[in-house]
Amino acid sequence: MTAERLYLFDTTLRDGAQTPGIDFSLEDKRHVAAMLDGLGIDYVEGGYPGANPTDTAFFADAPALDARFTAFGMTKRAGRSADNDPGLRALLEADADAVCFVAKSWDYHVRVALATSNEENLEGIAQSVAAACAAGKEVLLDCEHFFDGYKANPDYALACAKAALEAGARWIVLCDTNGGTLPHEISAIVAEVARHVPGERLGIHAHDDTGNAVANSLAAVRAGARQIQGTLNGIGERCGNANLVTLIPTLLLKEEFASRFETGVTDEALAGLTHLSRGFDEILNRAPDRQAPYVGDSAFATKAGIHASAIVKEPETYEHVPPETVGNRRRVMVSDQGGRSNLIAELHRIGLEVDKADTRLDGLLREVKRREAEGYAYEGADASFELLARRALGSVPHFFDVDSFRVMVERRHNAVGDLVTISEATVKVRVDGELLMSVGEGNGPVNALDMALRKDLGRYSPYLSGLELVDFKVRILNGTTAATTRVLVESADETGERWFTVGVSPNIVDASFQALIDSITYKLLKAGAPAGAP
Amino acid sequence: MTAERLYLFDTTLRDGAQTPGIDFSLEDKRHVAAMLDGLGIDYVEGGYPGANPTDTAFFADAPALDARFTAFGMTKRAGRSADNDPGLRALLEADADAVCFVAKSWDYHVRVALATSNEENLEGIAQSVAAACAAGKEVLLDCEHFFDGYKANPDYALACAKAALEAGARWIVLCDTNGGTLPHEISAIVAEVARHVPGERLGIHAHDDTGNAVANSLAAVRAGARQIQGTLNGIGERCGNANLVTLIPTLLLKEEFASRFETGVTDEALAGLTHLSRGFDEILNRAPDRQAPYVGDSAFATKAGIHASAIVKEPETYEHVPPETVGNRRRVMVSDQGGRSNLIAELHRIGLEVDKADTRLDGLLREVKRREAEGYAYEGADASFELLARRALGSVPHFFDVDSFRVMVERRHNAVGDLVTISEATVKVRVDGELLMSVGEGNGPVNALDMALRKDLGRYSPYLSGLELVDFKVRILNGTTAATTRVLVESADETGERWFTVGVSPNIVDASFQALIDSITYKLLKAGAPAGAP
């Protein structure tokens, strides 16, 4: 049986731009379009030329893509002819391979939102599609509220689809605009529609308002649709659109779909998916979702417990797909339930090969358990764990010592009577036997301490120029401010690498200090800094 | 047609505890169990007594719940009798209403992971279930890898289910342990199994590795299963478990399910779901997912775009369910209607009845918006919100002023050469015009500040004798220690009441100070302390 072609349509730059809190710059749009093209997406919807300056500028200088660059817009206005509608003309003149029209297919909305007649809406669709075809565009019709419309008036919803089809539209896209349709409804309705519109011309546009956008897209394909519309990392209005980053691996790796369909995404591109997904979050300046299917940092992670030892024995039987197929990796984490086998697996992951019989493992395991009992959580702090492990195995050079530090936070009225808060830290460090004293100011005690600490580490300072703290989390372990405090620090450097370190103490400043020192030490270690003199 | 009962089983405290980066304290577990009970969950799985100190302690002092408190554990070991297996005995002796056994149902795993025979595994299931029934427990069997097992050897997978059923198990739970099974496979296999095991004794346990955990749960119910296992906010191993917070509204609000089934969740509890979901994230000390179905901050938000104006005209046709049914709210970002009525609703929630026409509402609304823009989150800080509201309505007496404070944290070697860290705070407070100076020591800066602050508040001190800080959480709002810090303080007093206050500042000590002051003021307010002289 020869595979059928399944088309992927990305609307990250159009529907995705409707996400609260997300605003793409022109540069962002160019960057994302290139990422999508590299992934092998068939259609890249760039936006709505004319609707806002960014989209207009984006289409004014359209990117060169293998994908079909698509302009989104409305059908012609009621009461004027297609060639006399400036909005439509602008859309047809846009430098795009394809035009995706949005049109009402729910008679209720035709009446309420458009305040026009069913017939006029059908004419608008037919004339707009015909005009776009005449202008040499490939045409798609997004049938807004299709499923709600179909439930209310199936004949009219179908009439809208047929009008576009007969006018020459390549694709009729069934949109679950409110996102409230459930998978079994999608299956039933798409199957019905496929009896009137050939499946190879049907698309699905699902939203995640019930957490079923992915399932709805798969259900539509099984019912006959051959185009899936979605976004990177599932961004989009309200709860987001169907997540292409989740759908693509399922389509390429799961027998049911892989055996029946082919897409434009190669296995090589698939192996870059994790990187692409996290890179997209970088553009959005947000932390990647660690639990994201396939690409999340935890997607193939197992905390110790009943599964861990078996996973080390037979990983594939505990993984629905091999992590490397999507460019992700397996992680078996150390935790207070953990055992020797996890430890070896985790050491292997950080590049430390240790023989099962190595007696130093017992010492390390005891140390990990002792510290985790104190409140350390190494599963969230890879760098601190690596330092702990390398120390147990004797491979961490001694760089510097901190003799003492003092942090002061004062809130008072300043000379002009304003209430101000000042944070100041002094640190005494010993490098190569020489005592170095530094003072730093910051927005808070930890920031001040960080400033003072990195101000002068003698010959180690050059290694730290690119080091920055990107996040800082505090957890009180057993309630009340008198209890143990766990501080988790996330650091990054000029190479783009990120690492996590942990500190635990009854004192939040002390705990932060430990995490800061671990972060600096980890950076010096990976930069290959030489050991210091005692 | 009378509604069938559909049972909800929560495993937040067991499978959810497998989430990388999440580890519940004993207090967390008690708090979450109470939240779940209030929601109307049928089964609350507390953990695995004996597997780790926290779970053991939790079961040693089991919470009083309407829900069936459930202990998770393994079936008896191969090669020993049920009454001669200490692990099993500990499980049966646990103070729980129900026991959920996990057992292999994939012959491959019986061989590879258990290294035992198919027959011995069946015996282990039968004897363990029988022993638990004899011990007066309601028994559930989690069939690990059921779907993979069924695909490989349907007869054996079914044999495991039947063995438990015949031994008296109330529920046979089909687990998609690897999370890789797709909805259409779940539908087919559950329908098959339902021909051998009555649907009203079948449960589904889905994971989100393909982004289909919710769809798989719904598919299983449509195929006959009558118990859904899941977690709050979908936490869990790898990509997480089926998200009960997403499933519950679909089950209660969507015709297909609402008309056929009834659950233990009332409409009132459903209306508290958004609050509950965000409160749970506070316990996890993480930011709520703004795009979460139903409960996300953006779930009913629309950005200025093609829909906005129509939504203002006819909101319900653009919303798949009314936001207030799940305690969420509509946000149309171009026009801020709804803000006012939403505020009135929140004031009503804290017992402040305000007339719609009251002009003071505008000032309060502006203030709340201004502060939320700065990073305050009143969702998780009722007491601070109540103070803000009562101040706007002019009903908070003035108690005292803090002129200034200073906090010092010093780490050095003491007289005998040990490395010690000292935290000391001094505070200048004005009560009835009189200046009071206090100094306090603590395990950390916030603790020291709290000590100094409450040491001498003149005639207000007696009101504060029972006040204690039970938790303290910190979140950095935009990464890096130089960014804004939000501190959430949970307080309690001799009456057992708990309240949350919030402080925001670039400086963690300053933010903590604000939250502490709010907590003290709230306590004085509810204790009816008289206003102080200026």
Coordinates of C-alpha atoms in Angstrom, one line a residue, chain A residues 17-23 48 72 74 102 104 106 108-109 112-113 144-145 177-178 180 182-184 208-212 214-215 218 222 234-240 246 250 254 256-257 290-294 298-299 301-304 306-307 310 313-314 317-320 333 337 379 403-413 419 421 423 443-447 450 469-472 474-477 479-482 486 506-510 513, chain B residues 17-23 25 28 48 52 72 74 102 104 106 108-109 112-113 144-145 177-178 180 182-184 208-212 214-215 218 222 234-240 246 250 254 256-257 283 285 290-294 298-299 301-307 310 313-314 317-320 333 403-413 419 421 423 443-447 469-472 474 476 479-482 506-510 513:
Chain A
A17 CA 0.2 35.6 17.3
Q18 CA -3.2 35.7 19.1
T19 CA -1.7 34.2 22.2
P20 CA -2.0 36.5 25.2
G21 CA 1.5 37.7 26.1
I22 CA 3.1 36.9 22.8
D23 CA 4.1 39.5 20.3
Y48 CA -2.7 39.0 8.0
F72 CA -4.6 35.1 5.9
M74 CA -11.2 37.8 5.1
V102 CA -11.6 32.9 6.9
K104 CA -18.4 32.0 8.6
W106 CA -22.4 28.9 11.1
Y108 CA -26.2 32.0 13.4
H109 CA -22.9 33.9 13.1
V112 CA -25.3 37.9 14.3
A113 CA -21.7 38.8 13.6
E144 CA -15.0 29.3 11.1
H145 CA -17.1 27.6 13.7
T177 CA -13.1 27.9 16.5
N178 CA -14.4 27.7 20.1
G180 CA -15.1 22.9 22.5
L182 CA -14.8 16.5 21.4
P183 CA -12.9 13.8 19.5
H184 CA -15.9 11.5 18.9
D208 CA -7.1 23.0 22.9
D209 CA -10.0 24.3 25.0
T210 CA -10.9 20.8 26.3
G211 CA -7.3 19.5 26.1
N212 CA -8.1 17.5 22.9
V214 CA -4.1 16.8 19.3
A215 CA -6.6 14.0 19.6
L218 CA -5.7 12.8 14.7
R222 CA -8.5 9.0 10.6
G234 CA 0.8 24.7 20.7
I235 CA 0.7 28.4 21.2
G236 CA -2.5 30.2 20.1
E237 CA -5.6 32.0 21.3
R238 CA -7.0 31.0 24.7
C239 CA -5.7 27.5 25.3
G240 CA -3.8 27.3 22.1
T246 CA 3.4 16.9 19.5
T250 CA 3.1 10.7 16.4
K254 CA 3.4 5.6 15.4
E256 CA -1.0 3.5 12.5
F257 CA 0.0 6.8 10.9
R290 CA 9.6 20.2 31.0
Q291 CA 6.6 17.8 30.6
A292 CA 5.9 18.5 26.9
P293 CA 5.2 15.2 25.0
Y294 CA 8.3 13.9 23.1
S298 CA 11.2 15.2 31.5
A299 CA 9.5 13.4 28.6
A301 CA 12.9 11.0 32.6
T302 CA 12.1 8.6 35.3
K303 CA 12.4 9.3 39.0
A304 CA 13.7 6.4 40.9
I306 CA 9.5 0.9 41.0
H307 CA 10.5 1.4 37.4
A310 CA 13.9 -2.2 35.1
K313 CA 17.7 -3.2 32.2
E314 CA 15.3 -2.7 29.3
T317 CA 10.1 -1.5 27.0
Y318 CA 9.4 1.6 29.2
E319 CA 9.6 4.1 26.4
H320 CA 6.9 4.4 23.7
M333 CA 17.0 10.5 38.1
Q337 CA 13.9 6.4 46.5
E379 CA 17.0 15.6 40.2
D403 CA 36.7 32.7 54.3
S404 CA 33.6 34.7 55.2
F405 CA 30.8 36.9 53.9
R406 CA 28.4 39.5 55.3
V407 CA 25.1 40.7 53.8
M408 CA 23.2 43.7 55.0
V409 CA 19.7 44.8 54.0
E410 CA 18.6 48.1 55.3
R411 CA 15.3 50.0 54.8
R412 CA 15.2 53.6 55.9
H413 CA 14.3 57.1 54.8
L419 CA 11.9 55.1 51.9
T421 CA 16.1 49.7 50.7
S423 CA 21.5 45.6 50.0
N443 CA 18.6 44.6 44.5
G444 CA 18.6 42.1 47.2
P445 CA 20.9 40.1 49.4
V446 CA 21.5 37.2 47.0
N447 CA 22.1 39.6 44.1
D450 CA 26.5 37.2 43.7
L469 CA 22.0 33.8 36.9
V470 CA 18.8 33.2 34.9
D471 CA 16.5 31.9 37.6
F472 CA 16.4 31.5 41.3
V474 CA 13.2 29.1 46.9
R475 CA 11.4 26.3 48.7
I476 CA 10.7 26.1 52.4
L477 CA 10.8 22.4 53.2
G479 CA 6.8 25.1 56.7
T480 CA 7.6 28.2 58.9
T481 CA 10.5 30.6 58.2
A482 CA 12.5 28.8 60.8
R486 CA 16.2 24.9 49.6
P506 CA 18.0 26.9 57.6
N507 CA 19.3 30.3 56.3
I508 CA 18.1 31.4 52.8
V509 CA 21.3 33.5 52.3
D510 CA 23.5 30.5 53.2
F513 CA 25.5 31.1 48.7
Chain B
A17 CA 4.9 12.5 43.3
Q18 CA 6.9 10.8 40.5
T19 CA 7.0 14.2 38.7
P20 CA 10.6 15.4 38.2
G21 CA 11.2 18.4 40.4
I22 CA 8.1 17.8 42.6
D23 CA 8.4 16.3 46.1
S25 CA 6.3 17.4 52.2
D28 CA 1.7 19.3 51.4
Y48 CA 3.1 4.0 48.9
N52 CA 9.7 6.3 51.7
F72 CA -0.6 1.9 46.7
M74 CA 3.0 -4.2 45.0
V102 CA 0.2 -2.6 40.8
K104 CA 2.4 -6.8 35.5
W106 CA 2.5 -7.9 29.9
Y108 CA 7.2 -9.9 28.4
H109 CA 7.6 -7.8 31.6
V112 CA 12.1 -9.6 32.0
A113 CA 11.4 -7.4 35.0
E144 CA 0.8 -2.1 34.4
H145 CA 1.5 -1.9 30.7
T177 CA 2.2 2.9 31.6
N178 CA 4.4 4.0 28.7
G180 CA 2.2 5.7 24.0
L182 CA -3.4 6.4 20.9
P183 CA -7.2 7.1 21.4
H184 CA -8.4 4.8 18.7
D208 CA 0.3 12.2 28.3
D209 CA 3.3 11.0 26.3
T210 CA 1.5 11.7 23.0
G211 CA -0.6 14.6 24.4
N212 CA -3.6 12.3 24.4
V214 CA -7.4 13.4 28.3
A215 CA -8.7 12.0 25.0
L218 CA -12.7 10.0 27.5
R222 CA -17.1 5.9 26.0
G234 CA -1.8 16.7 35.1
I235 CA 1.4 16.3 37.1
G236 CA 3.0 12.9 36.9
E237 CA 5.9 10.9 35.7
R238 CA 7.5 12.0 32.3
C239 CA 4.8 14.0 30.5
G240 CA 2.3 13.6 33.3
T246 CA -9.3 19.3 32.5
T250 CA -15.8 18.1 30.3
K254 CA -20.4 18.5 27.9
E256 CA -22.4 13.7 25.8
F257 CA -21.0 13.0 29.3
I283 CA 1.8 24.5 46.7
N285 CA 5.6 26.9 44.0
R290 CA -2.0 30.5 31.5
Q291 CA -3.2 28.3 28.6
A292 CA -4.6 25.4 30.7
P293 CA -8.0 24.3 29.4
Y294 CA -10.9 25.7 31.5
S298 CA -6.0 32.9 29.2
A299 CA -8.6 30.1 28.8
A301 CA -9.2 35.5 27.0
T302 CA -9.3 37.0 23.5
K303 CA -6.7 39.4 22.2
A304 CA -7.7 42.3 20.0
G305 CA -8.4 40.6 16.7
I306 CA -11.1 39.5 14.4
H307 CA -13.1 38.0 17.2
A310 CA -18.0 40.0 18.2
K313 CA -21.6 41.4 21.3
E314 CA -22.3 37.7 21.8
T317 CA -21.2 32.0 20.9
Y318 CA -17.5 32.3 21.2
E319 CA -17.1 30.3 24.4
H320 CA -17.6 26.6 24.5
M333 CA -8.2 42.5 26.1
D403 CA 10.1 53.6 60.6
S404 CA 13.0 51.4 59.5
F405 CA 14.6 48.0 59.7
R406 CA 18.0 46.5 59.1
V407 CA 18.8 42.9 58.6
M408 CA 22.3 41.4 58.7
V409 CA 23.5 38.0 57.7
E410 CA 27.0 37.1 58.5
R411 CA 29.0 33.9 57.9
R412 CA 32.3 33.5 59.6
H413 CA 34.4 31.3 61.8
L419 CA 31.8 28.2 60.4
T421 CA 26.0 32.0 60.0
S423 CA 21.1 36.5 61.1
N443 CA 17.8 31.2 61.2
G444 CA 17.6 33.5 58.3
P445 CA 16.9 37.2 57.5
V446 CA 13.1 36.8 57.2
N447 CA 12.8 34.8 60.4
L469 CA 4.2 31.6 60.0
V470 CA 3.5 28.2 58.5
D471 CA 4.9 28.6 55.1
F472 CA 6.9 31.1 53.0
V474 CA 9.4 32.9 46.9
I476 CA 11.3 35.3 40.9
G479 CA 14.3 35.5 35.9
T480 CA 17.7 36.5 37.3
T481 CA 18.2 37.5 41.0
A482 CA 18.0 41.2 39.9
P506 CA 13.1 43.7 43.7
N507 CA 14.4 42.9 47.2
I508 CA 13.4 39.6 48.7
V509 CA 13.7 41.0 52.3
D510 CA 11.5 43.9 51.4
F513 CA 8.5 42.4 55.0

